[in-house]
mmCIF file of C-alpha atoms in Angstrom:
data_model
loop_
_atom_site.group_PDB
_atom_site.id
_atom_site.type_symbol
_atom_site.label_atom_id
_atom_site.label_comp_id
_atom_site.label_asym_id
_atom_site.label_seq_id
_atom_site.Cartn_x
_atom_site.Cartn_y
_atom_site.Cartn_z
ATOM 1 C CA UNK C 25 116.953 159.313 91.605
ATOM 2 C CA UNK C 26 115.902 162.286 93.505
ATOM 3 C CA UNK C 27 115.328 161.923 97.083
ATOM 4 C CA UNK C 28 113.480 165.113 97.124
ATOM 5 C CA UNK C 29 110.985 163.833 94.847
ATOM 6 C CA UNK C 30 109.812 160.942 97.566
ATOM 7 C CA UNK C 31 108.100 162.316 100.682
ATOM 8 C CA UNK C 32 109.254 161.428 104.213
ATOM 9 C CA UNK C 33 106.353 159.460 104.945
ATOM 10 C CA UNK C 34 108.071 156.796 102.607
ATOM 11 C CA UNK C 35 110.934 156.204 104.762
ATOM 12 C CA UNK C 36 109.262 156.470 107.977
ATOM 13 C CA UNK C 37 106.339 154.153 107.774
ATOM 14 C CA UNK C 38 106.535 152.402 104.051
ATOM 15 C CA UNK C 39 110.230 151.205 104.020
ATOM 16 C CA UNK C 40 109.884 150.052 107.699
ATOM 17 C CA UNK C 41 106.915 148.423 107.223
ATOM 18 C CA UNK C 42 108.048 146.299 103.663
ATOM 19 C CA UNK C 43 110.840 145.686 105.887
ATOM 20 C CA UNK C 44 108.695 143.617 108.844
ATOM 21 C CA UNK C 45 107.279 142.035 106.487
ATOM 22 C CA UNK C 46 109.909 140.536 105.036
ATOM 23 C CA UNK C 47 111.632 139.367 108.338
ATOM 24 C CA UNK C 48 107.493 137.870 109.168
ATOM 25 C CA UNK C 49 108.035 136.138 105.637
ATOM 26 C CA UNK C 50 111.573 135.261 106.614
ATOM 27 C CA UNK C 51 110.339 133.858 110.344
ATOM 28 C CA UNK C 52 107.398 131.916 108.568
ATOM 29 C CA UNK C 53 109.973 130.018 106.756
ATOM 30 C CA UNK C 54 111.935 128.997 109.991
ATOM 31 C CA UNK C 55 108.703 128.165 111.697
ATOM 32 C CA UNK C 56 107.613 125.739 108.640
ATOM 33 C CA UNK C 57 111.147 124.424 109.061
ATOM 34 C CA UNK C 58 110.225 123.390 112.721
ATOM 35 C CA UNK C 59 106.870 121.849 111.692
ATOM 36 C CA UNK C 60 105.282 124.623 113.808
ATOM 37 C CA UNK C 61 102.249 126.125 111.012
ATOM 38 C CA UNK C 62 103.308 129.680 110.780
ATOM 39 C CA UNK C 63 100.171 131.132 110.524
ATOM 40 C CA UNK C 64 99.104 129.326 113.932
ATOM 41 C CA UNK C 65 102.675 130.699 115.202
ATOM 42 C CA UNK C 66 101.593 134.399 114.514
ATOM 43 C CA UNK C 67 98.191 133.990 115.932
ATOM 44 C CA UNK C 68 99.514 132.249 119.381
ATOM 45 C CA UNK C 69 102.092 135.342 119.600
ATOM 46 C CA UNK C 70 99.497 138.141 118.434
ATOM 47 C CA UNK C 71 96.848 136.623 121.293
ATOM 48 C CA UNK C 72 99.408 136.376 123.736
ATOM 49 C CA UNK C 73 101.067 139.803 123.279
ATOM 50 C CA UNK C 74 97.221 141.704 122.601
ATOM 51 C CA UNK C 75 94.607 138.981 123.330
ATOM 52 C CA UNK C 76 93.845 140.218 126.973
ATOM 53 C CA UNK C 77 94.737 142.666 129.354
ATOM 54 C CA UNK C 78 97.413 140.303 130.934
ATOM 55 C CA UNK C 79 99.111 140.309 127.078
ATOM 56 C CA UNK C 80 98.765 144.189 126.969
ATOM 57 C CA UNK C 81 100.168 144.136 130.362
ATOM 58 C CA UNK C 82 103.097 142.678 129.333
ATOM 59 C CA UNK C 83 103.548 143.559 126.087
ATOM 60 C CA UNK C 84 102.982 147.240 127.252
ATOM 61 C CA UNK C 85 105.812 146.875 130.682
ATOM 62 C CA UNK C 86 108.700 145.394 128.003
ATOM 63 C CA UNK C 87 107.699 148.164 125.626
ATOM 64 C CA UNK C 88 108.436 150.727 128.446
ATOM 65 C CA UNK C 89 112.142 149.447 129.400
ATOM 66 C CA UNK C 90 112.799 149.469 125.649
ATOM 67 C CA UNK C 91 111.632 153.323 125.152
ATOM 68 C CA UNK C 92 114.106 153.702 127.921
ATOM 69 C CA UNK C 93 117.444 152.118 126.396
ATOM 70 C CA UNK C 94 116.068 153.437 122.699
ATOM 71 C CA UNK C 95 115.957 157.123 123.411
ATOM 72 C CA UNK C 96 119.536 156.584 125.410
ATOM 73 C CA UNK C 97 120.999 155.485 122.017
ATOM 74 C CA UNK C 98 119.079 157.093 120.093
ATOM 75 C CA UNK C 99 120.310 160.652 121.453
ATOM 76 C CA UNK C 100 123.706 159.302 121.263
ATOM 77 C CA UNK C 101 123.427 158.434 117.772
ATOM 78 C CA UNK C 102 122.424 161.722 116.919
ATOM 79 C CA UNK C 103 125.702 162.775 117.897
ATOM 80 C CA UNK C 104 127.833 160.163 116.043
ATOM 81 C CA UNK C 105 128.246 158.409 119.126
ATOM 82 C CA UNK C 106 127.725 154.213 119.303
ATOM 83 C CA UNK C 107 126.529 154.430 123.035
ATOM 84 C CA UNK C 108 126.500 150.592 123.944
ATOM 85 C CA UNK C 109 126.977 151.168 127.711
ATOM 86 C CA UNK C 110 123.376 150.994 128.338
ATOM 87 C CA UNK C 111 123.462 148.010 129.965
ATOM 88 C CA UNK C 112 125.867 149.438 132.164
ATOM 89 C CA UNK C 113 124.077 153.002 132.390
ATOM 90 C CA UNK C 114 120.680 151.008 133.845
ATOM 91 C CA UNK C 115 122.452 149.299 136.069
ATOM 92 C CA UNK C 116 124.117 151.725 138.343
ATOM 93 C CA UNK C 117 120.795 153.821 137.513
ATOM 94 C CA UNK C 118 119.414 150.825 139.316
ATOM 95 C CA UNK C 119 121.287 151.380 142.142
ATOM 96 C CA UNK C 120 120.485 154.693 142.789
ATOM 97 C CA UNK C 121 116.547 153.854 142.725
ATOM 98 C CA UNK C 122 117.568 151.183 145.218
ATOM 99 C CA UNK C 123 119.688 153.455 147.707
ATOM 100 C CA UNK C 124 116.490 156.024 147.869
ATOM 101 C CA UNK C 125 114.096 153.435 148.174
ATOM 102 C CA UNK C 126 115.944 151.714 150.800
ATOM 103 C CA UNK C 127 116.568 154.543 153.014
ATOM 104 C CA UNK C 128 114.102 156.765 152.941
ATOM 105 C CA UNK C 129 111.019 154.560 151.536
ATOM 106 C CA UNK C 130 110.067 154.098 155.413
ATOM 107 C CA UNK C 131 110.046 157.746 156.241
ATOM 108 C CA UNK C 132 108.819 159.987 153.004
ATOM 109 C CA UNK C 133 105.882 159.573 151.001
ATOM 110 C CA UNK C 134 105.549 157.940 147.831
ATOM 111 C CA UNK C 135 104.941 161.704 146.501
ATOM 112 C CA UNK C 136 108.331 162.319 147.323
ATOM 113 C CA UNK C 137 110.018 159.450 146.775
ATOM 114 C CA UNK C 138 108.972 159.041 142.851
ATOM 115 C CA UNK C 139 110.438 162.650 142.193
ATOM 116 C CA UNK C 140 113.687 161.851 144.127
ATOM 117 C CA UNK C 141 113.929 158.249 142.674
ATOM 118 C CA UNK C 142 113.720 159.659 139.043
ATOM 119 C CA UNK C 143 116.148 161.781 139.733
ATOM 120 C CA UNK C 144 118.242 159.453 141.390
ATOM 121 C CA UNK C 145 118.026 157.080 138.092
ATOM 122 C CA UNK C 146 118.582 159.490 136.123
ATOM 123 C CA UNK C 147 122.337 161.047 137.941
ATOM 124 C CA UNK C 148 123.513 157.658 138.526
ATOM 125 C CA UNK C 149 123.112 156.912 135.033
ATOM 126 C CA UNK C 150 124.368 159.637 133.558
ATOM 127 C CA UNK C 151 127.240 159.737 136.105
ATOM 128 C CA UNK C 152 128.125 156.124 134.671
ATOM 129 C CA UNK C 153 128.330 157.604 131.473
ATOM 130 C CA UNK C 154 130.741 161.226 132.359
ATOM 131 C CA UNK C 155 133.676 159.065 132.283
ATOM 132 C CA UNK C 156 133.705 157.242 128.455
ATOM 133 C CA UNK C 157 132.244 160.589 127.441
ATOM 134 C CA UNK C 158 135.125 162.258 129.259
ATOM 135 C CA UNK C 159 137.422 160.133 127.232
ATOM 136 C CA UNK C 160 135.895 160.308 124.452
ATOM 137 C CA UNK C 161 136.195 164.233 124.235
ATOM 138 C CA UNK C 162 139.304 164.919 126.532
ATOM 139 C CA UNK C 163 141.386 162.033 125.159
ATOM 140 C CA UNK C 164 139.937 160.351 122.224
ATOM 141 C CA UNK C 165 139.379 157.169 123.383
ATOM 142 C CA UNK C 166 136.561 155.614 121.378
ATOM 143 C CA UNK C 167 133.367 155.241 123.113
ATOM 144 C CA UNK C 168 132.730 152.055 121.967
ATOM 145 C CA UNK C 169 135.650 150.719 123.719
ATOM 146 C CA UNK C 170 134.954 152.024 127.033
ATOM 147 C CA UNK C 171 131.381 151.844 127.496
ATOM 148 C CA UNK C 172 132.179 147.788 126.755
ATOM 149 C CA UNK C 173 134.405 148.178 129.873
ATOM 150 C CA UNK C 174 132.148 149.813 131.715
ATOM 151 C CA UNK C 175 129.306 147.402 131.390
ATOM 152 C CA UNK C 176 131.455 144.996 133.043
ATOM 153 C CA UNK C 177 132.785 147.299 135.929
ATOM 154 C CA UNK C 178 129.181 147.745 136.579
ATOM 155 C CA UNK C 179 128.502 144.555 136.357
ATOM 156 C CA UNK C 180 131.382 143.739 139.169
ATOM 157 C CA UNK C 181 130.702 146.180 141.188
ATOM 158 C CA UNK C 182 126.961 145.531 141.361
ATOM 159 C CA UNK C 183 127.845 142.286 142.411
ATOM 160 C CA UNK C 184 129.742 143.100 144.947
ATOM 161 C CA UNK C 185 127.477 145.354 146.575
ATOM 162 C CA UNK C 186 124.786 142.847 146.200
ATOM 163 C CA UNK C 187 126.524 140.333 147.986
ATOM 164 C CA UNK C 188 128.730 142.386 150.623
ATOM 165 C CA UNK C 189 126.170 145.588 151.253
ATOM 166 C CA UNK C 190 122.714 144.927 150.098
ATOM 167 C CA UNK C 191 122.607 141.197 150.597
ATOM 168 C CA UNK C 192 119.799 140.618 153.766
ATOM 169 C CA UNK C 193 121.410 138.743 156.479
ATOM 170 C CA UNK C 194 120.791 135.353 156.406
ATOM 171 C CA UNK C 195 119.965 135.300 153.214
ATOM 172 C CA UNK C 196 121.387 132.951 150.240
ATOM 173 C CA UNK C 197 119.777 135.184 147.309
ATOM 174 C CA UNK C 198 121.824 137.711 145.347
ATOM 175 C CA UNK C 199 119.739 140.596 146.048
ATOM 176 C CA UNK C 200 118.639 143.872 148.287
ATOM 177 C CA UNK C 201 115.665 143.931 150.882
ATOM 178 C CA UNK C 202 112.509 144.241 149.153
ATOM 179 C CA UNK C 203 111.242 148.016 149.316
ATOM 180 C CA UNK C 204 108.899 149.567 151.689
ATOM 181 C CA UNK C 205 105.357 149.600 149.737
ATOM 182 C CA UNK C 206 105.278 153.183 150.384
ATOM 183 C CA UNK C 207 108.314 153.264 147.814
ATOM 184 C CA UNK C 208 106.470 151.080 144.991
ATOM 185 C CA UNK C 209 105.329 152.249 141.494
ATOM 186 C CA UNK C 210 102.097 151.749 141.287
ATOM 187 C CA UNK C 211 100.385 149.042 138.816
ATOM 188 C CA UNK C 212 98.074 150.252 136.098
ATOM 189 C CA UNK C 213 95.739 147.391 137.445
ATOM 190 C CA UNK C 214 95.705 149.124 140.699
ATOM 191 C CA UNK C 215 95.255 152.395 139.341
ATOM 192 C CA UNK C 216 92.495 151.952 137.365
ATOM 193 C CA UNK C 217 90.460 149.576 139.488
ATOM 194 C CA UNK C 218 88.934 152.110 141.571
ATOM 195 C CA UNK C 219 87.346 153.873 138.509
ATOM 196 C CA UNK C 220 85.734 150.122 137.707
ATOM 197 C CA UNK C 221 88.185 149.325 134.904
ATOM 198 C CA UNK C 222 89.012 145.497 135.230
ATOM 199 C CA UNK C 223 92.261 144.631 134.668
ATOM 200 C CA UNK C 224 94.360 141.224 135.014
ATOM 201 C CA UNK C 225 97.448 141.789 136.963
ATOM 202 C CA UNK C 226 100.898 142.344 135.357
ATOM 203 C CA UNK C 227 103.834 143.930 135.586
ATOM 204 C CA UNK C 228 102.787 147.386 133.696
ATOM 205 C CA UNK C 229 102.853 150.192 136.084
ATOM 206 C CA UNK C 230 103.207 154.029 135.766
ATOM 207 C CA UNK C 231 106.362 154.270 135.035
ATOM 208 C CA UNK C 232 105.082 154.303 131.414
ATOM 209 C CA UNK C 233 103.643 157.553 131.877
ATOM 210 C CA UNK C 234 107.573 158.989 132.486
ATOM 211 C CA UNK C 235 108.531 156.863 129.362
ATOM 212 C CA UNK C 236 106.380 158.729 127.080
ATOM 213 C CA UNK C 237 107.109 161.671 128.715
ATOM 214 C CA UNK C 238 110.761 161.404 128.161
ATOM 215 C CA UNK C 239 110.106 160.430 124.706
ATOM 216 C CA UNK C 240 107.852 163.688 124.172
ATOM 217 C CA UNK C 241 110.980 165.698 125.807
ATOM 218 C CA UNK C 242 113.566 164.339 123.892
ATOM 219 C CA UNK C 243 111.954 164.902 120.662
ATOM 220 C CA UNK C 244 111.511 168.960 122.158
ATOM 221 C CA UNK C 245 115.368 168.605 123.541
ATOM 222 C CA UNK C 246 116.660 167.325 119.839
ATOM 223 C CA UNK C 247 114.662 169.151 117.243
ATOM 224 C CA UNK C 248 113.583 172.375 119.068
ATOM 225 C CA UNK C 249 116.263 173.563 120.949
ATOM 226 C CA UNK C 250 120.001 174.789 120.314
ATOM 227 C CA UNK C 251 121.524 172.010 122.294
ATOM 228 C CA UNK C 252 119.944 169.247 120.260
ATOM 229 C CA UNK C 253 120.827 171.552 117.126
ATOM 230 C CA UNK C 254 124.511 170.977 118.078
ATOM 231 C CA UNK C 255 124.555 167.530 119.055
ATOM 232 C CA UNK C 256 122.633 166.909 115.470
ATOM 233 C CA UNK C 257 125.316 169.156 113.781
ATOM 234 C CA UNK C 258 127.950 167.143 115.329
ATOM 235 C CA UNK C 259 126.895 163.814 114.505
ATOM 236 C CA UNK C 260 126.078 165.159 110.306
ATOM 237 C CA UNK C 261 129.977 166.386 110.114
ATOM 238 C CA UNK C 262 131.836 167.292 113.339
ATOM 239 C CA UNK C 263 134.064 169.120 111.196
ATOM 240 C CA UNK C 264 131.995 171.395 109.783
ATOM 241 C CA UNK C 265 130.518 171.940 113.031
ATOM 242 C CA UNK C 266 133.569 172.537 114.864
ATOM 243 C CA UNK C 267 134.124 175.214 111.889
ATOM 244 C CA UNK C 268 131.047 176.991 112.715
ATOM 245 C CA UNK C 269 132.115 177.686 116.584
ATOM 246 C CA UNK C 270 130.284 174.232 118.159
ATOM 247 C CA UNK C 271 132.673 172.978 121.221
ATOM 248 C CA UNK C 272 133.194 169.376 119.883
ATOM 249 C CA UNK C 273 134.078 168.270 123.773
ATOM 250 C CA UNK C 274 131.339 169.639 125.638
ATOM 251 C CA UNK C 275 128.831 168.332 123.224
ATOM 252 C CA UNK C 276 129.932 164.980 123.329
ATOM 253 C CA UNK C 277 129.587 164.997 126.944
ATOM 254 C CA UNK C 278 126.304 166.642 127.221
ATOM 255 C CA UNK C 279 124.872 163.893 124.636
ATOM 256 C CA UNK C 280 126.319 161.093 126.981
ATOM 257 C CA UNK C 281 125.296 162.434 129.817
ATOM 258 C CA UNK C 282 121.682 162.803 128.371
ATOM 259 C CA UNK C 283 122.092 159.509 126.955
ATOM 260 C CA UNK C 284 123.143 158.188 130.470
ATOM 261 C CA UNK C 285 120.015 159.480 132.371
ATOM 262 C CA UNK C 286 117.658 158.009 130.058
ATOM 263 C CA UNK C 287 118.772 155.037 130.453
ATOM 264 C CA UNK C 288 119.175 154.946 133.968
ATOM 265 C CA UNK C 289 115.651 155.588 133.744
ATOM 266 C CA UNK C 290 115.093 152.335 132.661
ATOM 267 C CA UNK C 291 115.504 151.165 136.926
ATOM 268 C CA UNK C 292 112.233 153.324 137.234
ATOM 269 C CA UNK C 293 110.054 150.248 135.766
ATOM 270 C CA UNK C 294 111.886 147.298 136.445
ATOM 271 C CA UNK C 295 113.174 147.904 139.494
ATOM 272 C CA UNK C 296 110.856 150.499 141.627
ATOM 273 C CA UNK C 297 107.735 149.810 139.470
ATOM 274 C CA UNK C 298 108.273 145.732 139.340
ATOM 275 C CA UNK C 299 110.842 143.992 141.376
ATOM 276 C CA UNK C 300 110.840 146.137 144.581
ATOM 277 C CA UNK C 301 114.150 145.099 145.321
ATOM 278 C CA UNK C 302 118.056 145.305 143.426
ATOM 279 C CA UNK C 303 118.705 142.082 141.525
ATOM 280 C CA UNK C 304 121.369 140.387 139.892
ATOM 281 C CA UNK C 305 121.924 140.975 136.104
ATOM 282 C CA UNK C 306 118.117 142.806 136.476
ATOM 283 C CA UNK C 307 118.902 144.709 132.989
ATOM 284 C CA UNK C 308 119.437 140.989 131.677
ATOM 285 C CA UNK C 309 120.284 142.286 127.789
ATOM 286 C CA UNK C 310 117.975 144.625 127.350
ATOM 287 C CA UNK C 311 120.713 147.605 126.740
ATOM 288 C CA UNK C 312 122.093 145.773 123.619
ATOM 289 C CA UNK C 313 118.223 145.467 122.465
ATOM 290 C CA UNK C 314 118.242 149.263 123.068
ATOM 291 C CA UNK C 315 120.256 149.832 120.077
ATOM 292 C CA UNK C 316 118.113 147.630 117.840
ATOM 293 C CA UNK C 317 115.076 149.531 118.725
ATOM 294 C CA UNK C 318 117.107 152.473 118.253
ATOM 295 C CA UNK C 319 118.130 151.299 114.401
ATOM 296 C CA UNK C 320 114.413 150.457 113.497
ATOM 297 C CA UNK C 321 113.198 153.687 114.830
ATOM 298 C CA UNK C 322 115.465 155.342 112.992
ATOM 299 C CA UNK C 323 116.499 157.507 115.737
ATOM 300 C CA UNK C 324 113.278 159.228 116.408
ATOM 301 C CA UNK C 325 111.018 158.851 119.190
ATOM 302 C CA UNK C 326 108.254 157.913 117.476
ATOM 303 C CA UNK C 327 109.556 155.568 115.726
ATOM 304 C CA UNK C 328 111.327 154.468 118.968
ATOM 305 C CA UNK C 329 107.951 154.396 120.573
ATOM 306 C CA UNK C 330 106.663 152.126 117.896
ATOM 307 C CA UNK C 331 110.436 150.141 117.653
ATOM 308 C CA UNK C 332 109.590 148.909 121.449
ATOM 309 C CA UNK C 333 105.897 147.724 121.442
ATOM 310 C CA UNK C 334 107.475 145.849 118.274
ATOM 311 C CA UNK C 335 110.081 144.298 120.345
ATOM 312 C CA UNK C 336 107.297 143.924 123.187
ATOM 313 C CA UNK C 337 105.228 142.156 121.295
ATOM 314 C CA UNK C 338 108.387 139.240 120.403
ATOM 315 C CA UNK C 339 109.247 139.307 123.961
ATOM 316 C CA UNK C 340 105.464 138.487 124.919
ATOM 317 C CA UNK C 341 104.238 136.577 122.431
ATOM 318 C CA UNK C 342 107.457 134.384 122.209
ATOM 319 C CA UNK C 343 107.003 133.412 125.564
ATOM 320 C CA UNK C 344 103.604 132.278 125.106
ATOM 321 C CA UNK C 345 104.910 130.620 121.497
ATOM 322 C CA UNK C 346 107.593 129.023 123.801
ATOM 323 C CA UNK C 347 104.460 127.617 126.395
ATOM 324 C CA UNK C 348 102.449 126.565 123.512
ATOM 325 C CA UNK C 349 105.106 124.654 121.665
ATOM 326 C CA UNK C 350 107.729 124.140 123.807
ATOM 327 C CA UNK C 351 110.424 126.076 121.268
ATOM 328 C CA UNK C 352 113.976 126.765 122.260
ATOM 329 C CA UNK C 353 114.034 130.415 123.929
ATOM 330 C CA UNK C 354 116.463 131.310 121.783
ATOM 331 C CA UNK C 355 114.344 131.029 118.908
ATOM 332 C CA UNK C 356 112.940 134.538 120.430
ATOM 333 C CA UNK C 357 116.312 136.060 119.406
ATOM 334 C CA UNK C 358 115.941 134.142 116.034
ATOM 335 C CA UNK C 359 113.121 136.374 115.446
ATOM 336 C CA UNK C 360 114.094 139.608 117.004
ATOM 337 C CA UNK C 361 117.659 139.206 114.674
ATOM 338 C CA UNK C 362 115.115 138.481 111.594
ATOM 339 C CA UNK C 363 113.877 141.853 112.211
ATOM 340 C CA UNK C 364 117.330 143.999 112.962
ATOM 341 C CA UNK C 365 118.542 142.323 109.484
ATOM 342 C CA UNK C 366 115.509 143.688 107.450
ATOM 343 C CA UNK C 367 114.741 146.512 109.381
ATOM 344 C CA UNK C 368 118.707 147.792 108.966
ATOM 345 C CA UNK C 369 121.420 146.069 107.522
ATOM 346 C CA UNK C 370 119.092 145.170 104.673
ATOM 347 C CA UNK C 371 117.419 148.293 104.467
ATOM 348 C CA UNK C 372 118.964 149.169 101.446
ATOM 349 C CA UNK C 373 117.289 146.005 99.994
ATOM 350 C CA UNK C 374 114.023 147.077 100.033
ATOM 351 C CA UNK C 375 114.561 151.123 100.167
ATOM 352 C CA UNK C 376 115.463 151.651 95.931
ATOM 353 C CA UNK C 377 112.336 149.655 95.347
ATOM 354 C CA UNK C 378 109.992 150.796 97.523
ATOM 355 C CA UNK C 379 111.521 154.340 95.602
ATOM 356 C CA UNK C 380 111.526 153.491 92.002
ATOM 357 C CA UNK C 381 107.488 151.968 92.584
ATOM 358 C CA UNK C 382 106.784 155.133 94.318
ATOM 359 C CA UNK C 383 107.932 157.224 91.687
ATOM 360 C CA UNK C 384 106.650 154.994 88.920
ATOM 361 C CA UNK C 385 103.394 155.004 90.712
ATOM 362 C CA UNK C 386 102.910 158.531 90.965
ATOM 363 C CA UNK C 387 104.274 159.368 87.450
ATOM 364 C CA UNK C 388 101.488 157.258 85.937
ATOM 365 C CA UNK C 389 98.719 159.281 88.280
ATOM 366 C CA UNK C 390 100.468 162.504 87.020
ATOM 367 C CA UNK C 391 100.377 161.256 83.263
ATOM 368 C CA UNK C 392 96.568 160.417 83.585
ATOM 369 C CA UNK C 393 95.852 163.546 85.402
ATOM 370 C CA UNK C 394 97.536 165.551 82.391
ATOM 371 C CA UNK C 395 95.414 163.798 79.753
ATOM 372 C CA UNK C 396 92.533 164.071 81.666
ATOM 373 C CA UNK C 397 92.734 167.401 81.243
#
């Protein structure tokens, strides 16, 4: 069978899309299981995820932390590189958001402090991620290995700081000062209230706006540029690119060092645009979720975009399937595991069918064109 023969369009939407569906057939099952009537099941999660604005709120602020971690491992898959420090990567990108807003969210403007906060996400994550990628290039350590390590030395050493240099005097809770308002990320509801757009309040603030953007620039950074030509060459046969004159070490650190920023980036909407403040375990998993939306997005930012209002929409409307039937939490991960199985390590399942119909499909329209004529 020809691959040449089936347009791209199959792979991107079609295949993807048989795929869902067989994880929503596959989750209708488990919910019939639990006496819960799987077609009430979808509607409770589809209102709650896009039946308001508070849904879309929602919904919409997940889907921005997941473009985040996505695009981190998304740019470090293009490279052959299994990035799984994300969680890691956020946090300390966390921490640099926190230091700005702390020091210098009573004396600049916000004007000032977004740009410097960005950029202070994005070093500190990226910085997190020099050293595996040092490793990796300099010593051939595997990168899988140490960004594991490193999400727990992050992990430590944000706890320590929480409780030994953030933590407000007197205090029992694990956490920083709250941040000057002048420092805050602005809601959409606040935003758009002035121009007499209603909206309930949630969590979704602008940092969206920097999501897309990033997502708009990576796609630029990968497929239009030199650099992303090399780290794309690398990750399709390092060998062969290593024949043809590409430096094998400083790629793999530029790609982790991209990789870091973006998701250090992440801090940007939880922890400037939401929280205000540095928390304990604020990334709480959502790194590891990165490389799902990564795998169903199939490494492109469109697809990532698409990969995390997916994901948004289990995290939202699971929690208002958990309120309305009072189902384990974990069932949540049930469901977002349905879809990782279909969606990639069953993709095969589904992708020679979807193929041979295609084919068969159009060789029948071709047929009755030619006697037609």
């Amino acid at each position: 069978m020809s691959a040449q023969r089936i347009p791209a369009w199959i792979y991107v939407v079609v295949i993807p899309f048989v795929n869902i569906m067989l994880a929503a057939l596959a989750a209708g099952i488990m919910f019939w299981y639990l006496d819960i009537n799987p077609i009430q099941a979808v509607k409770t999660m589809a209102f709650g995820a896009f039946g308001d604005s508070y849904g879309w709120g929602y919904t919409l602020y997940y889907t921005t932390s997941f473009i985040f971690v996505g695009l981190a491992v998304a740019v470090a898959f293009q490279a052959g590189l299994f990035n799984i420090g994300g969680e890691g990567q956020a946090y300390i990108g966390a921490l640099g958001v926190g230091i700005v807003c702390l020091t210098l969210g009573d004396v600049l403007p916000f004007i000032v402090i977004l740009p410097l906060s960005i950029i202070a996400a994005g070093v500190f994550g990226a910085a997190w991620a020099f050293i595996p990628a040092y490793l990796q290039a300099k010593r051939g350590s595997h990168i899988v290995i140490t960004t594991i390590m490193f999400n727990f030395i992050a992990a430590s050493l944000m706890g320590y700081l929480l409780v030994e240099v953030f933590k407000v005097e007197g205090s029992m809770s694990v956490e920083s000062a709250v941040f000057a308002k002048a420092a805050w990320i602005p809601k959409v509801y606040e935003v758009l209230a002035p121009l007499g757009i209603d909206l309930q309040r949630s969590p979704l603030n602008l940092s969206i706006i920097w999501a897309l953007i990033c997502s708009v620039g990576v796609y630029f950074f990968m497929w239009r540029t030199r650099w992303g030509y090399e780290i794309r060459a690398t990750g399709q046969n390092a060998s062969a690119a290593k024949y043809a004159g590409i430096p094998l070490d400083k790629t793999i650190i530029m790609t982790m060092l991209v990789s870091g920023m973006l998701a250090g980036f992440f801090a940007l909407n939880v922890v400037q645009g939401e929280a205000h403040q540095i928390k304990l375990n604020l990334v709480n998993g959502f790194g590891f979720t990165g490389i799902a939306v990564a795998l169903i997005g199939r490494n492109h930012p469109v697809g990532i975009v698409l990969a995390s209002i997916l994901f948004g929409f289990l995290y939202q409307g699971g929690g208002e399937l958990q309120f309305e039937y009072g189902v384990d939490p974990r069932i949540i991960v049930v469901l977002q595991g349905l879809v990782i199985l279909f969606s990639s390590a069953l993709e095969n399942m589904t992708k020679h069918p979807v193929e041979k119909a295609y084919l068969r499909l159009s060789g029948k329209y071709i047929k009755s064109e030619a006697k037609e004529a």
